[in-house]
Amino acid sequence: MSPRLLYRAVSIAEAVTWTALIAAMVARYAAGAEVPFFFAIGLAHGTVFIAFVVTTVVVGLNQRWTWWLIVVAALTAVPPYGTLVMDAVLERRRLLEGCWRTEAGDDPRDRGPIDRLLRWFLRHPWMFAVVLVLVVAVLTTVALVAGPPVG
């Protein structure tokens, strides 16, 4: 899976969980209906939110985005459907093109520790996937312990 396809898949997943969360909140608060799986929807949305941020960092590092673009792209998960807008912007600017950088090139940044670590993980995709799942799980657990974002 290319960086473009990974970013797009997680971006769409974030939008889908936003839709489910908004629908559950409307049912719960506007219509007064109790949504028995409200917690599960919130958990799914929070987990995908964290996965989107992690994916944005990994793809941004691979694509050599500036640090501020990585931060802005990650923050687009905060407003509903912002990830889809950012995906379109990145696509239009051709910032999602290319494959995973598994080998060092002539660029001096390839000698940096972050790029070397990223390349090592990209050459070991199963290990990278396990580490990323663990990172998302730990961050999701921390978020659950911290409590909901409002109230």
PDB file of C-alpha atoms in Angstrom:
ATOM      1  CA  MET A   1       0.000   0.000   0.000  1.00  0.00           C
ATOM      2  CA  SER A   2       1.436   3.348  -1.033  1.00  0.00           C
ATOM      3  CA  PRO A   3       1.635   6.391   1.260  1.00  0.00           C
ATOM      4  CA  ARG A   4      -1.211   7.951  -0.749  1.00  0.00           C
ATOM      5  CA  LEU A   5      -3.513   4.948  -0.324  1.00  0.00           C
ATOM      6  CA  LEU A   6      -2.737   4.578   3.382  1.00  0.00           C
ATOM      7  CA  TYR A   7      -3.346   8.272   4.058  1.00  0.00           C
ATOM      8  CA  ARG A   8      -6.567   8.216   2.031  1.00  0.00           C
ATOM      9  CA  ALA A   9      -7.895   5.062   3.722  1.00  0.00           C
ATOM     10  CA  VAL A  10      -7.339   6.417   7.232  1.00  0.00           C
ATOM     11  CA  SER A  11      -8.678   9.831   6.174  1.00  0.00           C
ATOM     12  CA  ILE A  12     -11.900   8.236   4.948  1.00  0.00           C
ATOM     13  CA  ALA A  13     -12.131   6.066   8.073  1.00  0.00           C
ATOM     14  CA  GLU A  14     -11.871   9.228  10.185  1.00  0.00           C
ATOM     15  CA  ALA A  15     -14.724  10.824   8.210  1.00  0.00           C
ATOM     16  CA  VAL A  16     -16.861   7.683   8.580  1.00  0.00           C
ATOM     17  CA  THR A  17     -16.372   7.614  12.350  1.00  0.00           C
ATOM     18  CA  TRP A  18     -17.178  11.343  12.503  1.00  0.00           C
ATOM     19  CA  THR A  19     -20.453  10.592  10.697  1.00  0.00           C
ATOM     20  CA  ALA A  20     -21.314   7.802  13.138  1.00  0.00           C
ATOM     21  CA  LEU A  21     -20.433   9.983  16.134  1.00  0.00           C
ATOM     22  CA  ILE A  22     -22.482  12.939  14.860  1.00  0.00           C
ATOM     23  CA  ALA A  23     -25.466  10.670  14.178  1.00  0.00           C
ATOM     24  CA  ALA A  24     -25.205   9.144  17.666  1.00  0.00           C
ATOM     25  CA  MET A  25     -24.940  12.604  19.276  1.00  0.00           C
ATOM     26  CA  VAL A  26     -27.984  13.856  17.375  1.00  0.00           C
ATOM     27  CA  ALA A  27     -29.951  10.784  18.430  1.00  0.00           C
ATOM     28  CA  ARG A  28     -28.809  11.124  22.024  1.00  0.00           C
ATOM     29  CA  TYR A  29     -28.994  14.852  22.625  1.00  0.00           C
ATOM     30  CA  ALA A  30     -31.424  16.275  20.073  1.00  0.00           C
ATOM     31  CA  ALA A  31     -33.909  13.430  19.835  1.00  0.00           C
ATOM     32  CA  GLY A  32     -33.539  12.270  23.424  1.00  0.00           C
ATOM     33  CA  ALA A  33     -32.969   8.699  22.331  1.00  0.00           C
ATOM     34  CA  GLU A  34     -30.486   6.621  24.253  1.00  0.00           C
ATOM     35  CA  VAL A  35     -27.905   5.105  21.950  1.00  0.00           C
ATOM     36  CA  PRO A  36     -26.750   1.906  23.642  1.00  0.00           C
ATOM     37  CA  PHE A  37     -23.548   1.757  21.643  1.00  0.00           C
ATOM     38  CA  PHE A  38     -22.640   5.431  22.108  1.00  0.00           C
ATOM     39  CA  PHE A  39     -19.472   4.513  24.009  1.00  0.00           C
ATOM     40  CA  ALA A  40     -18.397   2.094  21.261  1.00  0.00           C
ATOM     41  CA  ILE A  41     -18.893   4.748  18.589  1.00  0.00           C
ATOM     42  CA  GLY A  42     -16.905   7.262  20.612  1.00  0.00           C
ATOM     43  CA  LEU A  43     -14.162   4.707  21.214  1.00  0.00           C
ATOM     44  CA  ALA A  44     -13.995   3.845  17.518  1.00  0.00           C
ATOM     45  CA  HIS A  45     -13.828   7.515  16.582  1.00  0.00           C
ATOM     46  CA  GLY A  46     -11.122   8.242  19.155  1.00  0.00           C
ATOM     47  CA  THR A  47      -9.053   5.267  18.049  1.00  0.00           C
ATOM     48  CA  VAL A  48      -9.302   6.214  14.375  1.00  0.00           C
ATOM     49  CA  PHE A  49      -8.502   9.840  15.283  1.00  0.00           C
ATOM     50  CA  ILE A  50      -5.275   8.702  16.955  1.00  0.00           C
ATOM     51  CA  ALA A  51      -4.516   6.337  14.055  1.00  0.00           C
ATOM     52  CA  PHE A  52      -4.970   9.247  11.638  1.00  0.00           C
ATOM     53  CA  VAL A  53      -2.520  11.407  13.586  1.00  0.00           C
ATOM     54  CA  VAL A  54       0.043   8.572  13.692  1.00  0.00           C
ATOM     55  CA  THR A  55      -0.476   7.882   9.969  1.00  0.00           C
ATOM     56  CA  THR A  56      -0.057  11.578   9.180  1.00  0.00           C
ATOM     57  CA  VAL A  57       3.275  11.682  11.013  1.00  0.00           C
ATOM     58  CA  VAL A  58       4.565   8.546   9.252  1.00  0.00           C
ATOM     59  CA  VAL A  59       3.399   9.624   5.784  1.00  0.00           C
ATOM     60  CA  GLY A  60       4.571  13.193   6.363  1.00  0.00           C
ATOM     61  CA  LEU A  61       8.055  12.030   7.354  1.00  0.00           C
ATOM     62  CA  ASN A  62       8.212   9.695   4.368  1.00  0.00           C
ATOM     63  CA  GLN A  63       7.037  12.402   1.969  1.00  0.00           C
ATOM     64  CA  ARG A  64       9.398  14.967   3.555  1.00  0.00           C
ATOM     65  CA  TRP A  65       6.660  17.402   4.516  1.00  0.00           C
ATOM     66  CA  THR A  66       7.696  20.326   6.673  1.00  0.00           C
ATOM     67  CA  TRP A  67       6.987  19.934  10.393  1.00  0.00           C
ATOM     68  CA  TRP A  68       4.252  22.593  10.245  1.00  0.00           C
ATOM     69  CA  LEU A  69       2.477  20.766   7.391  1.00  0.00           C
ATOM     70  CA  ILE A  70       2.530  17.552   9.444  1.00  0.00           C
ATOM     71  CA  VAL A  71       1.006  19.427  12.408  1.00  0.00           C
ATOM     72  CA  VAL A  72      -1.650  21.135  10.254  1.00  0.00           C
ATOM     73  CA  ALA A  73      -2.521  17.859   8.512  1.00  0.00           C
ATOM     74  CA  ALA A  74      -2.871  16.095  11.874  1.00  0.00           C
ATOM     75  CA  LEU A  75      -5.091  18.886  13.217  1.00  0.00           C
ATOM     76  CA  THR A  76      -7.512  18.463  10.319  1.00  0.00           C
ATOM     77  CA  ALA A  77      -8.903  15.453  12.202  1.00  0.00           C
ATOM     78  CA  VAL A  78     -10.379  17.814  14.801  1.00  0.00           C
ATOM     79  CA  PRO A  79     -13.191  19.376  12.730  1.00  0.00           C
ATOM     80  CA  PRO A  80     -15.616  16.953  11.087  1.00  0.00           C
ATOM     81  CA  TYR A  81     -14.512  15.932   7.585  1.00  0.00           C
ATOM     82  CA  GLY A  82     -11.362  18.041   7.742  1.00  0.00           C
ATOM     83  CA  THR A  83      -9.283  15.007   6.823  1.00  0.00           C
ATOM     84  CA  LEU A  84     -11.072  14.733   3.479  1.00  0.00           C
ATOM     85  CA  VAL A  85     -10.372  18.381   2.715  1.00  0.00           C
ATOM     86  CA  MET A  86      -6.701  17.951   3.631  1.00  0.00           C
ATOM     87  CA  ASP A  87      -6.463  14.813   1.514  1.00  0.00           C
ATOM     88  CA  ALA A  88      -7.768  16.792  -1.487  1.00  0.00           C
ATOM     89  CA  VAL A  89      -5.310  19.648  -0.821  1.00  0.00           C
ATOM     90  CA  LEU A  90      -2.355  17.260  -0.505  1.00  0.00           C
ATOM     91  CA  GLU A  91      -3.446  15.449  -3.662  1.00  0.00           C
ATOM     92  CA  ARG A  92      -3.785  18.698  -5.613  1.00  0.00           C
ATOM     93  CA  ARG A  93      -0.319  19.798  -4.479  1.00  0.00           C
ATOM     94  CA  ARG A  94       1.062  16.347  -5.358  1.00  0.00           C
ATOM     95  CA  LEU A  95       2.380  15.847  -1.821  1.00  0.00           C
ATOM     96  CA  LEU A  96       1.166  12.254  -1.594  1.00  0.00           C
ATOM     97  CA  GLU A  97       2.973  11.004  -4.683  1.00  0.00           C
ATOM     98  CA  GLY A  98       5.744   8.477  -4.531  1.00  0.00           C
ATOM     99  CA  CYS A  99       6.462   5.248  -2.766  1.00  0.00           C
ATOM    100  CA  TRP A 100       7.848   4.379   0.641  1.00  0.00           C
ATOM    101  CA  ARG A 101      11.484   5.441   1.031  1.00  0.00           C
ATOM    102  CA  THR A 102      13.105   2.199   2.134  1.00  0.00           C
ATOM    103  CA  GLU A 103      16.598   3.025   0.866  1.00  0.00           C
ATOM    104  CA  ALA A 104      18.818   6.033   1.517  1.00  0.00           C
ATOM    105  CA  GLY A 105      19.324   8.412  -1.364  1.00  0.00           C
ATOM    106  CA  ASP A 106      21.598  11.369  -1.999  1.00  0.00           C
ATOM    107  CA  ASP A 107      19.544  13.689   0.186  1.00  0.00           C
ATOM    108  CA  PRO A 108      21.496  14.663   3.330  1.00  0.00           C
ATOM    109  CA  ARG A 109      18.339  14.204   5.424  1.00  0.00           C
ATOM    110  CA  ASP A 110      18.599  10.469   4.746  1.00  0.00           C
ATOM    111  CA  ARG A 111      21.516  10.323   7.174  1.00  0.00           C
ATOM    112  CA  GLY A 112      19.425  11.645  10.071  1.00  0.00           C
ATOM    113  CA  PRO A 113      18.309   9.320  12.867  1.00  0.00           C
ATOM    114  CA  ILE A 114      14.582   9.755  12.192  1.00  0.00           C
ATOM    115  CA  ASP A 115      14.934   8.917   8.501  1.00  0.00           C
ATOM    116  CA  ARG A 116      17.164   5.930   9.260  1.00  0.00           C
ATOM    117  CA  LEU A 117      14.664   4.605  11.827  1.00  0.00           C
ATOM    118  CA  LEU A 118      11.731   5.160   9.458  1.00  0.00           C
ATOM    119  CA  ARG A 119      13.533   3.307   6.649  1.00  0.00           C
ATOM    120  CA  TRP A 120      14.350   0.416   8.981  1.00  0.00           C
ATOM    121  CA  PHE A 121      10.709   0.083  10.004  1.00  0.00           C
ATOM    122  CA  LEU A 122       9.535   0.412   6.397  1.00  0.00           C
ATOM    123  CA  ARG A 123      11.814  -2.496   5.462  1.00  0.00           C
ATOM    124  CA  HIS A 124      10.176  -4.522   8.273  1.00  0.00           C
ATOM    125  CA  PRO A 125       6.469  -3.797   7.632  1.00  0.00           C
ATOM    126  CA  TRP A 126       5.035  -6.443   9.977  1.00  0.00           C
ATOM    127  CA  MET A 127       7.108  -5.173  12.865  1.00  0.00           C
ATOM    128  CA  PHE A 128       6.194  -1.589  11.946  1.00  0.00           C
ATOM    129  CA  ALA A 129       2.495  -2.501  11.885  1.00  0.00           C
ATOM    130  CA  VAL A 130       2.736  -4.125  15.321  1.00  0.00           C
ATOM    131  CA  VAL A 131       4.562  -1.104  16.760  1.00  0.00           C
ATOM    132  CA  LEU A 132       2.016   1.315  15.257  1.00  0.00           C
ATOM    133  CA  VAL A 133      -0.911  -0.728  16.595  1.00  0.00           C
ATOM    134  CA  LEU A 134       0.716  -0.708  20.026  1.00  0.00           C
ATOM    135  CA  VAL A 135       1.291   3.065  19.843  1.00  0.00           C
ATOM    136  CA  VAL A 136      -2.351   3.643  18.886  1.00  0.00           C
ATOM    137  CA  ALA A 137      -3.527   1.284  21.643  1.00  0.00           C
ATOM    138  CA  VAL A 138      -1.403   3.007  24.299  1.00  0.00           C
ATOM    139  CA  LEU A 139      -2.500   6.488  23.203  1.00  0.00           C
ATOM    140  CA  THR A 140      -6.149   5.363  23.109  1.00  0.00           C
ATOM    141  CA  THR A 141      -5.814   3.938  26.633  1.00  0.00           C
ATOM    142  CA  VAL A 142      -4.276   7.187  27.862  1.00  0.00           C
ATOM    143  CA  ALA A 143      -7.145   9.117  26.260  1.00  0.00           C
ATOM    144  CA  LEU A 144      -9.718   6.828  27.928  1.00  0.00           C
ATOM    145  CA  VAL A 145      -8.086   7.305  31.313  1.00  0.00           C
ATOM    146  CA  ALA A 146      -7.947  11.084  30.773  1.00  0.00           C
ATOM    147  CA  GLY A 147     -11.663  11.150  30.004  1.00  0.00           C
ATOM    148  CA  PRO A 148     -13.792  12.705  27.276  1.00  0.00           C
ATOM    149  CA  PRO A 149     -12.507  15.818  25.519  1.00  0.00           C
ATOM    150  CA  VAL A 150     -15.378  17.970  26.838  1.00  0.00           C
ATOM    151  CA  GLY A 151     -17.133  17.889  30.154  1.00  0.00           C
TER     152      GLY A 151
END
